[in-house]
Coordinates of C-alpha atoms in Angstrom, one line a residue:
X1368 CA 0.0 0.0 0.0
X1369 CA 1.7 3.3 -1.1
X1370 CA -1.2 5.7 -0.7
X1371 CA -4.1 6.8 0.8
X1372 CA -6.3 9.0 -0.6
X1373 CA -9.9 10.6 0.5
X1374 CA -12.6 12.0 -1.4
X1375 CA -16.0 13.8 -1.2
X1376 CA -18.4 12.0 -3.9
X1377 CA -18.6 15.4 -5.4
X1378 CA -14.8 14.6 -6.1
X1379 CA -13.5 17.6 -3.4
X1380 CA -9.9 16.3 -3.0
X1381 CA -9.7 15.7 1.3
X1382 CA -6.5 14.0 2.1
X1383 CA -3.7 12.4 -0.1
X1384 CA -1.2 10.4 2.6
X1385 CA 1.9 9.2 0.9
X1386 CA 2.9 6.2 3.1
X1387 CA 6.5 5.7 1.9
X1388 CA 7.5 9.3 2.7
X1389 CA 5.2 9.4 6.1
X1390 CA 6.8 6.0 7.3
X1391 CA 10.4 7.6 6.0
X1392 CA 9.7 11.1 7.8
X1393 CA 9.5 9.7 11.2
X1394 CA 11.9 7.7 12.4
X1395 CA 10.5 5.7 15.1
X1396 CA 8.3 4.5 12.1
X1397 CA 11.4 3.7 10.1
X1398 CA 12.8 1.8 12.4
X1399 CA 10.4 -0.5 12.6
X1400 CA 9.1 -0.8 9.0
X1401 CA 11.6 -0.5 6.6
X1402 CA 13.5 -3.9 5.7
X1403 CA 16.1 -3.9 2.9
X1404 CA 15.0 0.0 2.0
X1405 CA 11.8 -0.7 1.2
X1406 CA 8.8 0.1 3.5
X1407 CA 6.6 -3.1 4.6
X1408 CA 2.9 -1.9 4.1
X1409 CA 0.7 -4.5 2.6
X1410 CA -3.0 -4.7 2.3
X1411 CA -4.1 -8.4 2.6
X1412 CA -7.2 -11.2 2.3
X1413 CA -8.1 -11.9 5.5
X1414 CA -8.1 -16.1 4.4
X1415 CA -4.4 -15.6 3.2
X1416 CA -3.3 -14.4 6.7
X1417 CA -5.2 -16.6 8.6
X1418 CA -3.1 -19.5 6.4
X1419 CA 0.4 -17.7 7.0
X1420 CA -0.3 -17.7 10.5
X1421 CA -1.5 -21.3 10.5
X1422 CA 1.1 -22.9 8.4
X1423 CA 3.9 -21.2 11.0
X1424 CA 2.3 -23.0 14.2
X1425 CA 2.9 -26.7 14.9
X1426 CA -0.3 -28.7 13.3
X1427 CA -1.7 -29.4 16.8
X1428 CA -2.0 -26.3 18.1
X1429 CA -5.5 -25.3 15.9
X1430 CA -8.4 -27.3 16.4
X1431 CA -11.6 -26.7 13.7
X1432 CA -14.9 -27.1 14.6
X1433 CA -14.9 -26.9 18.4
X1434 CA -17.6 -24.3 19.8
X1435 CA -16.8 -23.8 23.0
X1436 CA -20.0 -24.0 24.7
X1437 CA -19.0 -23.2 28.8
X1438 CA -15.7 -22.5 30.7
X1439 CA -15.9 -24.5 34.4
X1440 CA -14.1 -23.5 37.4
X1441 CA -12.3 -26.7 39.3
X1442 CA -11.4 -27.5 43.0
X1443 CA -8.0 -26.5 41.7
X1444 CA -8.5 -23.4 40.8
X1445 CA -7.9 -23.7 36.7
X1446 CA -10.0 -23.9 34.3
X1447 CA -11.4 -26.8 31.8
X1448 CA -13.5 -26.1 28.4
X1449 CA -16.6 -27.7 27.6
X1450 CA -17.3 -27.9 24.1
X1451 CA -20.6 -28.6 21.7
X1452 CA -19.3 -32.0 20.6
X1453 CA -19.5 -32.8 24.6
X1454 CA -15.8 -33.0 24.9
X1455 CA -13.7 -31.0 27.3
X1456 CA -10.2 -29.8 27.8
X1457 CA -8.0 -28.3 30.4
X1458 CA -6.6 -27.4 33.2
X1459 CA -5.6 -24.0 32.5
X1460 CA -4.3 -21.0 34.2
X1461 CA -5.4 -18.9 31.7
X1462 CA -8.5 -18.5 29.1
X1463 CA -8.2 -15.5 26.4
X1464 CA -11.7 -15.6 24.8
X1465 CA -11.5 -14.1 21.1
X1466 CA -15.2 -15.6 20.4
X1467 CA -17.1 -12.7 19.1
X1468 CA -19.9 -10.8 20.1
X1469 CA -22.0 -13.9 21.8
X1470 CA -18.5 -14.9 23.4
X1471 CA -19.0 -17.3 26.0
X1472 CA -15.7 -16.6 27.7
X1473 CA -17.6 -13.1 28.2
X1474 CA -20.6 -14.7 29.6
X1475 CA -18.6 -17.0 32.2
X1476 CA -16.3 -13.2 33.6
X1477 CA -19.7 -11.2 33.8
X1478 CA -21.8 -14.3 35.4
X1479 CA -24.8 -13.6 33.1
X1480 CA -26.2 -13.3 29.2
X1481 CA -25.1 -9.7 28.3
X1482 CA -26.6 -8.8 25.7
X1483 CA -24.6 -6.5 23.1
X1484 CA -26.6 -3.3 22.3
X1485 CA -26.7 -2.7 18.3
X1486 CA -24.8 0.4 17.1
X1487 CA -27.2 1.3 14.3
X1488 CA -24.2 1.1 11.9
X1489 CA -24.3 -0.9 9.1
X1490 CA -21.3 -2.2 7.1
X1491 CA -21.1 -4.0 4.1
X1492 CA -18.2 -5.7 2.8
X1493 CA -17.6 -6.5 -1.0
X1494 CA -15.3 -8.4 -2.7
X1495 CA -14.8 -8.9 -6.2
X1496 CA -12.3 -10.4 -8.6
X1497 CA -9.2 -8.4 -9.3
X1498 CA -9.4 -5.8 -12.2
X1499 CA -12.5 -3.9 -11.2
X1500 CA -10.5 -0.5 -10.1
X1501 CA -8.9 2.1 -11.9
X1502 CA -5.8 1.4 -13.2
X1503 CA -3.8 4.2 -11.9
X1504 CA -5.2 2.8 -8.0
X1505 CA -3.1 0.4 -7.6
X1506 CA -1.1 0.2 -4.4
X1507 CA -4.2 3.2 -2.9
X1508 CA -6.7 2.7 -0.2
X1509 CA -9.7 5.3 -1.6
X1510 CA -12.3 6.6 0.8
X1511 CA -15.3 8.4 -0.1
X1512 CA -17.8 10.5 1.7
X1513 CA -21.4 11.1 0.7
X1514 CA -23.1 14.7 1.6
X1515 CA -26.0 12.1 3.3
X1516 CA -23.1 10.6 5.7
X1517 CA -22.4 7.1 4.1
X1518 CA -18.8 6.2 3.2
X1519 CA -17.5 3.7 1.4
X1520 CA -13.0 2.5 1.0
X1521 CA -12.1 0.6 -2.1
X1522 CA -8.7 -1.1 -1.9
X1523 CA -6.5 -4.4 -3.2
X1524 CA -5.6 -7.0 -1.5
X1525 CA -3.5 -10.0 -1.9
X1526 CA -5.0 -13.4 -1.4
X1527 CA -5.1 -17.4 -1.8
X1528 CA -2.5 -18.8 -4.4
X1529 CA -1.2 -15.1 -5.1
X1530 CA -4.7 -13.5 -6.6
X1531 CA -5.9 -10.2 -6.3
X1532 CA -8.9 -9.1 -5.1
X1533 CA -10.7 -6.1 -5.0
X1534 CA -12.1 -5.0 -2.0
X1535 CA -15.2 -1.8 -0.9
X1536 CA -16.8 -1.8 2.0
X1537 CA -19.8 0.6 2.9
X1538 CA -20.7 2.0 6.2
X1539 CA -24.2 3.9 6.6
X1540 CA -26.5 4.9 9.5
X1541 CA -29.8 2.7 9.9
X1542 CA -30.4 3.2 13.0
X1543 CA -34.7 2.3 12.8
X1544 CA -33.2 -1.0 11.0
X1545 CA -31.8 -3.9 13.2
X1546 CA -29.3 -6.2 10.6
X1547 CA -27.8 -9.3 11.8
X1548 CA -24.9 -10.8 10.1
X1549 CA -25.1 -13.4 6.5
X1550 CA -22.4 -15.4 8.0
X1551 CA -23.1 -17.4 4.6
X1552 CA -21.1 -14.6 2.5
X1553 CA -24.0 -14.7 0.0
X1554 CA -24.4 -11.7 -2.7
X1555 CA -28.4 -11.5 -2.9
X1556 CA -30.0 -8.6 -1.1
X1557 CA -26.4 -7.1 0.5
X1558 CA -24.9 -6.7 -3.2
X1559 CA -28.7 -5.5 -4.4
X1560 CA -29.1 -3.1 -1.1
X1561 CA -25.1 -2.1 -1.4
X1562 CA -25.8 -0.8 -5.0
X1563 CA -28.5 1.3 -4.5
X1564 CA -27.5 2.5 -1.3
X1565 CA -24.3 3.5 -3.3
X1566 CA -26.7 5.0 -6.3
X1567 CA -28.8 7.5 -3.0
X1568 CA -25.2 8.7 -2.2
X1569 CA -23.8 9.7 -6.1
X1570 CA -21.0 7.4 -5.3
X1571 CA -18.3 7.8 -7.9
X1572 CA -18.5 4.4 -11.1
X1573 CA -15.2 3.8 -9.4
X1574 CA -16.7 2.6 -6.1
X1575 CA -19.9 1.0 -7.5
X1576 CA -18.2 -0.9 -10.2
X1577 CA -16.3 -2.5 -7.7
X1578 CA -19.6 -3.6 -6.2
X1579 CA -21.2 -4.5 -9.0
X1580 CA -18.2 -7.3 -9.3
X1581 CA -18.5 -8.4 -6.4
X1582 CA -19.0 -12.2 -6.3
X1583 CA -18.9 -12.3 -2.2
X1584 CA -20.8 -10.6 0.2
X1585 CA -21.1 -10.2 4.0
X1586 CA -23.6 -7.1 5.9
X1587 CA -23.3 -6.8 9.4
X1588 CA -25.0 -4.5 12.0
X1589 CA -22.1 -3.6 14.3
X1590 CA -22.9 -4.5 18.0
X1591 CA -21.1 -3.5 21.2
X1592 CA -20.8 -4.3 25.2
X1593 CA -20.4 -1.8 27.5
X1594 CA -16.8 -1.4 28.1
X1595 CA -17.4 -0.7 31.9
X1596 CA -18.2 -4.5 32.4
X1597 CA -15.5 -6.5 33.7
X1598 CA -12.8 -7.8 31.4
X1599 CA -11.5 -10.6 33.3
X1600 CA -12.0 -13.2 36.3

């Protein structure tokens, strides 16, 4: 990623970051991102990371389809995991939950069902084959904002088997409209609603061509907890 560069959808020119010289400017920065003269910022597929970080760990260590369903407290003071398939595993000394919204790890430090309160934000997240941006935007994050306060980023990103993929994702306010997650990545309604959401906010062809490429989907309504709740046990 070399750039980044914001817009208004009237095309009012907002910011133009050149990462290279900002990481080269400052040398704390430097220090810790340049290797062999040239400045490590990469935009990447979320799939493709998840496999660098796999294939670096011994094969044991990651185990697929285990929903953890309940974290029990024993005589000795460690803890043991209870899982859907009605195994379990443990003791340990330590538990870092990283399960989401509906984490159960969050459930067993509060002692109850907290429910997460929803945002009223809405994102939805596009991605399409490679080739559906400018030419002259490669290696730039573009954002865009909308006079009726949507905004959409377009970007590239490196994936599976060295593809590229094209990337925008658009957040909008919908606060009298609860959305829950297509954990399915279908395109249906969220690539129908994306595009004419995009269309109400004279989004540049840029950003809705991207869209109109897109061969994956996934809409969320962002949720939250309270951050005043406790954070461990």
């Amino acid at each position: 990623m070399n750039n980044v560069v914001s817009k208004t959808c009237g095309g009012i020119d907002l910011l133009a970051l050149d990462v290279d010289a900002a990481v080269r400017e400052d040398s704390a920065a430097a220090a810790g991102l340049i290797v062999n003269g040239s400045i490590c910022s990469f935009t990447i597929m979320r799939d493709e990371l998840s496999r660098i970080l796999y294939d670096a760990l011994p094969k044991s260590t990651v185990q697929f389809g285990k929903e953890l369903t309940q974290i029990e407290l024993t005589s000795d003071g460690s803890y043991s995991l209870c899982f859907a398939d009605g195994s379990s595993d443990g003791s340990y000394d330590l538990v870092v939950g990283a399960d989401g919204i509906r984490s159960k790890v969050r459930r067993f430090v509060v002692g109850c069902d907290d429910e997460a309160q929803y945002s009223g934000i809405r994102i939805r997240f596009g991605i399409s084959p490679g080739g559906s941006r400018p030419r002259n935007a490669a290696g730039q994050m573009r954002q865009f904002f909308s006079m009726d306060g949507a905004y959409a980023l377009t970007g590239s990103y490196g994936g599976l088997q060295g593809k590229i993929f094209d990337m925008i994702a658009l957040t909008t306010y919908e606060d009298s409209t609860r959305i829950d997650s297509n954990a399915a990545w279908d395109t249906g309604d969220s690539k129908t609603s994306t595009l004419e959401r995009l269309q109400v906010g004279e989004f540049p062809s840029e950003v809705t061509d991207v869209a109109a490429a897109a061969t994956r989907f996934f809409d969320i309504g962002v949720r939250f907890q309270s951050p005043f709740s406790p954070w461990s046990r």
